[in-house]
Amino acid sequence: EEKAPKYAPQKRWQRACISVAISPYKEMPRSSVLIWLFLWRSAAVFAGVIFPADTFWNYLPGRSEASPDDPSAWRGLGFDTSSWAISQAPFFYENQPASATAYSGNTDLPDMFGGYTCLFLRKEFVINNPSDIQELDLQAMSDDGFIAWLNGTEVARFNMPIGEIPYNGTASGALNEPVPQQNITLDRSALRLVPGTNVFAVQAFKA
């Protein structure tokens, strides 16, 4: 498993910003997953990058539940991903690579089209002093849908049905393009950060 990146905030009351871009398509089947995390000292002052857009993730194609005995276990701290693959974001598949609008990324998933409807991703990162973080800003673009968890607690859901979604579930429907960016702010009470290793988990779905 990739070693968790470390970031020690330099000043109290920093803002952390997680940005997610997930883009499966229905009519011209393709998919991409792009996630990165920043820290901010304030709304206008950049403090540092925890992990960039082209970071490496532990990932698992959704051919079955990521943790069959407990479908939620994979989202939390301490879950063993030694059997998962590691690769670089963005993850994608493109069913029409010769088209003028063909998408490309760092990790091609050619078997996703017709093979499975979701992708499980986990990324560990280290926060030395959680009390230094004031809020998280989650920015996401998704076509078709995703659910995100921080240390096992759901923090974002876009274009997905309510409740637990099985590995063979789908997003609520295909979206018209361009898909608008989603902006979600989590205050200190919702962060659930712990000293040391934290984990950000995403389950991305196509419609």
GROMACS .gro file of C-alpha atoms in nm:
model
  207
    1GLU     CA    1   0.000   0.000   0.000
    2GLU     CA    2   0.126   0.347  -0.082
    3LYS     CA    3   0.269   0.531   0.217
    4ALA     CA    4   0.031   0.797   0.343
    5PRO     CA    5   0.146   1.150   0.258
    6LYS     CA    6   0.220   1.370   0.555
    7TYR     CA    7   0.127   1.733   0.603
    8ALA     CA    8   0.184   1.934   0.918
    9PRO     CA    9  -0.028   2.254   0.920
   10GLN     CA   10   0.167   2.570   0.988
   11LYS     CA   11  -0.106   2.775   1.146
   12ARG     CA   12  -0.423   2.717   1.345
   13TRP     CA   13  -0.766   2.744   1.184
   14GLN     CA   14  -0.665   2.621   0.844
   15ARG     CA   15  -0.917   2.525   0.581
   16ALA     CA   16  -0.888   2.190   0.410
   17CYS     CA   17  -1.028   2.139   0.064
   18ILE     CA   18  -1.099   1.805  -0.100
   19SER     CA   19  -1.181   1.820  -0.470
   20VAL     CA   20  -1.338   1.530  -0.657
   21ALA     CA   21  -1.410   1.490  -1.029
   22ILE     CA   22  -1.577   1.170  -1.143
   23SER     CA   23  -1.711   1.145  -1.497
   24PRO     CA   24  -1.875   0.832  -1.634
   25TYR     CA   25  -2.080   0.880  -1.953
   26LYS     CA   26  -2.376   0.680  -2.082
   27GLU     CA   27  -2.434   0.763  -2.447
   28MET     CA   28  -2.059   0.765  -2.528
   29PRO     CA   29  -1.944   0.527  -2.255
   30ARG     CA   30  -1.644   0.654  -2.066
   31SER     CA   31  -1.547   0.718  -1.709
   32SER     CA   32  -1.292   0.920  -1.517
   33VAL     CA   33  -1.215   0.961  -1.150
   34LEU     CA   34  -1.003   1.249  -1.024
   35ILE     CA   35  -0.960   1.341  -0.657
   36TRP     CA   36  -0.725   1.574  -0.474
   37LEU     CA   37  -0.690   1.736  -0.132
   38PHE     CA   38  -0.564   2.080  -0.033
   39LEU     CA   39  -0.521   2.269   0.292
   40TRP     CA   40  -0.599   2.639   0.321
   41ARG     CA   41  -0.510   2.884   0.598
   42SER     CA   42  -0.814   3.090   0.509
   43ALA     CA   43  -1.052   3.131   0.219
   44ALA     CA   44  -0.781   3.312   0.023
   45VAL     CA   45  -0.446   3.182   0.152
   46PHE     CA   46  -0.314   2.852   0.018
   47ALA     CA   47  -0.140   2.642   0.282
   48GLY     CA   48  -0.026   2.326   0.102
   49VAL     CA   49  -0.125   2.013  -0.088
   50ILE     CA   50  -0.197   1.691   0.101
   51PHE     CA   51  -0.230   1.492  -0.221
   52PRO     CA   52  -0.251   1.622  -0.578
   53ALA     CA   53  -0.488   1.541  -0.863
   54ASP     CA   54  -0.252   1.280  -1.010
   55THR     CA   55  -0.187   1.101  -0.682
   56PHE     CA   56  -0.178   0.723  -0.647
   57TRP     CA   57  -0.478   0.541  -0.498
   58ASN     CA   58  -0.559   0.194  -0.378
   59TYR     CA   59  -0.845   0.083  -0.603
   60LEU     CA   60  -1.069  -0.215  -0.662
   61PRO     CA   61  -1.302  -0.273  -0.960
   62GLY     CA   62  -1.658  -0.326  -0.838
   63ARG     CA   63  -1.708  -0.690  -0.937
   64SER     CA   64  -1.815  -0.769  -0.580
   65GLU     CA   65  -1.838  -0.587  -0.248
   66ALA     CA   66  -1.503  -0.447  -0.135
   67SER     CA   67  -1.556  -0.599   0.211
   68PRO     CA   68  -1.816  -0.879   0.173
   69ASP     CA   69  -1.861  -0.960   0.544
   70ASP     CA   70  -1.931  -0.594   0.622
   71PRO     CA   71  -1.995  -0.380   0.311
   72SER     CA   72  -1.900  -0.065   0.503
   73ALA     CA   73  -1.568  -0.186   0.648
   74TRP     CA   74  -1.357  -0.082   0.348
   75ARG     CA   75  -1.439   0.284   0.408
   76GLY     CA   76  -1.285   0.307   0.754
   77LEU     CA   77  -0.945   0.318   0.917
   78GLY     CA   78  -0.742   0.002   0.950
   79PHE     CA   79  -0.887  -0.180   0.649
   80ASP     CA   80  -0.632  -0.401   0.472
   81THR     CA   81  -0.592  -0.304   0.105
   82SER     CA   82  -0.284  -0.519   0.041
   83SER     CA   83  -0.479  -0.718  -0.220
   84TRP     CA   84  -0.596  -0.403  -0.402
   85ALA     CA   85  -0.416  -0.255  -0.698
   86ILE     CA   86  -0.238   0.081  -0.676
   87SER     CA   87  -0.243   0.324  -0.964
   88GLN     CA   88  -0.246   0.691  -1.054
   89ALA     CA   89  -0.548   0.915  -1.100
   90PRO     CA   90  -0.740   0.997  -1.303
   91PHE     CA   91  -0.894   0.655  -1.359
   92PHE     CA   92  -1.098   0.623  -1.677
   93TYR     CA   93  -1.230   0.416  -1.960
   94GLU     CA   94  -1.308   0.539  -2.309
   95ASN     CA   95  -1.521   0.325  -2.540
   96GLN     CA   96  -1.466   0.551  -2.841
   97PRO     CA   97  -1.097   0.643  -2.828
   98ALA     CA   98  -1.097   0.774  -3.185
   99SER     CA   99  -1.375   1.028  -3.123
  100ALA     CA  100  -1.307   1.401  -3.115
  101THR     CA  101  -1.416   1.417  -2.752
  102ALA     CA  102  -1.223   1.108  -2.637
  103TYR     CA  103  -1.111   1.119  -2.276
  104SER     CA  104  -0.774   1.007  -2.146
  105GLY     CA  105  -0.620   0.980  -1.803
  106ASN     CA  106  -0.349   0.793  -1.617
  107THR     CA  107  -0.521   0.462  -1.541
  108ASP     CA  108  -0.732   0.302  -1.813
  109LEU     CA  109  -1.008   0.062  -1.701
  110PRO     CA  110  -1.109  -0.098  -2.034
  111ASP     CA  111  -1.301  -0.378  -1.863
  112MET     CA  112  -1.535  -0.140  -1.681
  113PHE     CA  113  -1.759  -0.093  -1.986
  114GLY     CA  114  -2.002  -0.383  -1.968
  115GLY     CA  115  -1.807  -0.538  -1.681
  116TYR     CA  116  -1.893  -0.350  -1.361
  117THR     CA  117  -2.073  -0.033  -1.256
  118CYS     CA  118  -1.858   0.105  -0.975
  119LEU     CA  119  -1.501   0.160  -0.863
  120PHE     CA  120  -1.380   0.154  -0.501
  121LEU     CA  121  -1.097   0.393  -0.408
  122ARG     CA  122  -0.909   0.458  -0.083
  123LYS     CA  123  -0.649   0.722  -0.004
  124GLU     CA  124  -0.470   0.756   0.330
  125PHE     CA  125  -0.322   1.085   0.447
  126VAL     CA  126  -0.169   1.209   0.770
  127ILE     CA  127  -0.287   1.506   0.977
  128ASN     CA  128  -0.072   1.570   1.282
  129ASN     CA  129  -0.304   1.820   1.452
  130PRO     CA  130  -0.672   1.785   1.359
  131SER     CA  131  -0.759   2.080   1.583
  132ASP     CA  132  -0.575   2.303   1.334
  133ILE     CA  133  -0.833   2.230   1.063
  134GLN     CA  134  -1.137   2.454   1.070
  135GLU     CA  135  -1.340   2.316   0.780
  136LEU     CA  136  -1.333   2.099   0.472
  137ASP     CA  137  -1.449   2.221   0.132
  138LEU     CA  138  -1.547   1.935  -0.096
  139GLN     CA  139  -1.560   2.033  -0.463
  140ALA     CA  140  -1.685   1.767  -0.701
  141MET     CA  141  -1.781   1.718  -1.063
  142SER     CA  142  -1.951   1.387  -1.131
  143ASP     CA  143  -2.118   1.231  -1.430
  144ASP     CA  144  -2.277   1.003  -1.326
  145GLY     CA  145  -2.248   0.972  -0.944
  146PHE     CA  146  -2.039   0.903  -0.636
  147ILE     CA  147  -2.044   0.868  -0.258
  148ALA     CA  148  -1.749   0.978  -0.041
  149TRP     CA  149  -1.652   0.896   0.316
  150LEU     CA  150  -1.397   1.043   0.556
  151ASN     CA  151  -1.279   0.791   0.815
  152GLY     CA  152  -1.591   0.585   0.748
  153THR     CA  153  -1.839   0.872   0.784
  154GLU     CA  154  -2.028   0.975   0.472
  155VAL     CA  155  -1.943   1.332   0.374
  156ALA     CA  156  -2.080   1.362   0.020
  157ARG     CA  157  -2.330   1.200  -0.214
  158PHE     CA  158  -2.409   1.315  -0.565
  159ASN     CA  159  -2.671   1.179  -0.809
  160MET     CA  160  -2.710   0.861  -0.607
  161PRO     CA  161  -3.014   0.692  -0.448
  162ILE     CA  162  -3.050   0.711  -0.071
  163GLY     CA  163  -2.924   0.437   0.155
  164GLU     CA  164  -2.658   0.174   0.105
  165ILE     CA  165  -2.576   0.111  -0.260
  166PRO     CA  166  -2.450  -0.238  -0.352
  167TYR     CA  167  -2.146  -0.297  -0.569
  168ASN     CA  168  -2.372  -0.362  -0.869
  169GLY     CA  169  -2.584  -0.052  -0.814
  170THR     CA  170  -2.589   0.250  -1.040
  171ALA     CA  171  -2.616   0.627  -1.021
  172SER     CA  172  -2.963   0.782  -1.024
  173GLY     CA  173  -2.940   0.861  -1.395
  174ALA     CA  174  -2.721   0.993  -1.673
  175LEU     CA  175  -2.663   1.369  -1.654
  176ASN     CA  176  -2.668   1.633  -1.922
  177GLU     CA  177  -2.335   1.794  -1.994
  178PRO     CA  178  -2.166   2.009  -1.887
  179VAL     CA  179  -2.215   1.876  -1.535
  180PRO     CA  180  -2.210   2.157  -1.275
  181GLN     CA  181  -1.950   2.153  -1.001
  182GLN     CA  182  -2.075   2.054  -0.657
  183ASN     CA  183  -1.946   2.249  -0.356
  184ILE     CA  184  -1.990   2.108  -0.006
  185THR     CA  185  -1.847   2.262   0.310
  186LEU     CA  186  -1.800   2.054   0.625
  187ASP     CA  187  -1.754   2.243   0.949
  188ARG     CA  188  -1.537   2.124   1.237
  189SER     CA  189  -1.816   1.915   1.392
  190ALA     CA  190  -1.841   1.704   1.076
  191LEU     CA  191  -1.473   1.650   1.001
  192ARG     CA  192  -1.408   1.335   1.209
  193LEU     CA  193  -1.032   1.378   1.158
  194VAL     CA  194  -0.797   1.193   1.392
  195PRO     CA  195  -0.431   1.255   1.479
  196GLY     CA  196  -0.211   1.059   1.240
  197THR     CA  197  -0.351   0.851   0.955
  198ASN     CA  198  -0.691   0.937   0.806
  199VAL     CA  199  -0.862   0.781   0.507
  200PHE     CA  200  -1.074   0.924   0.226
  201ALA     CA  201  -1.284   0.666   0.043
  202VAL     CA  202  -1.488   0.704  -0.274
  203GLN     CA  203  -1.726   0.473  -0.454
  204ALA     CA  204  -1.782   0.603  -0.806
  205PHE     CA  205  -2.077   0.481  -1.013
  206LYS     CA  206  -2.194   0.498  -1.370
  207ALA     CA  207  -2.564   0.511  -1.460
   0.00000   0.00000   0.00000
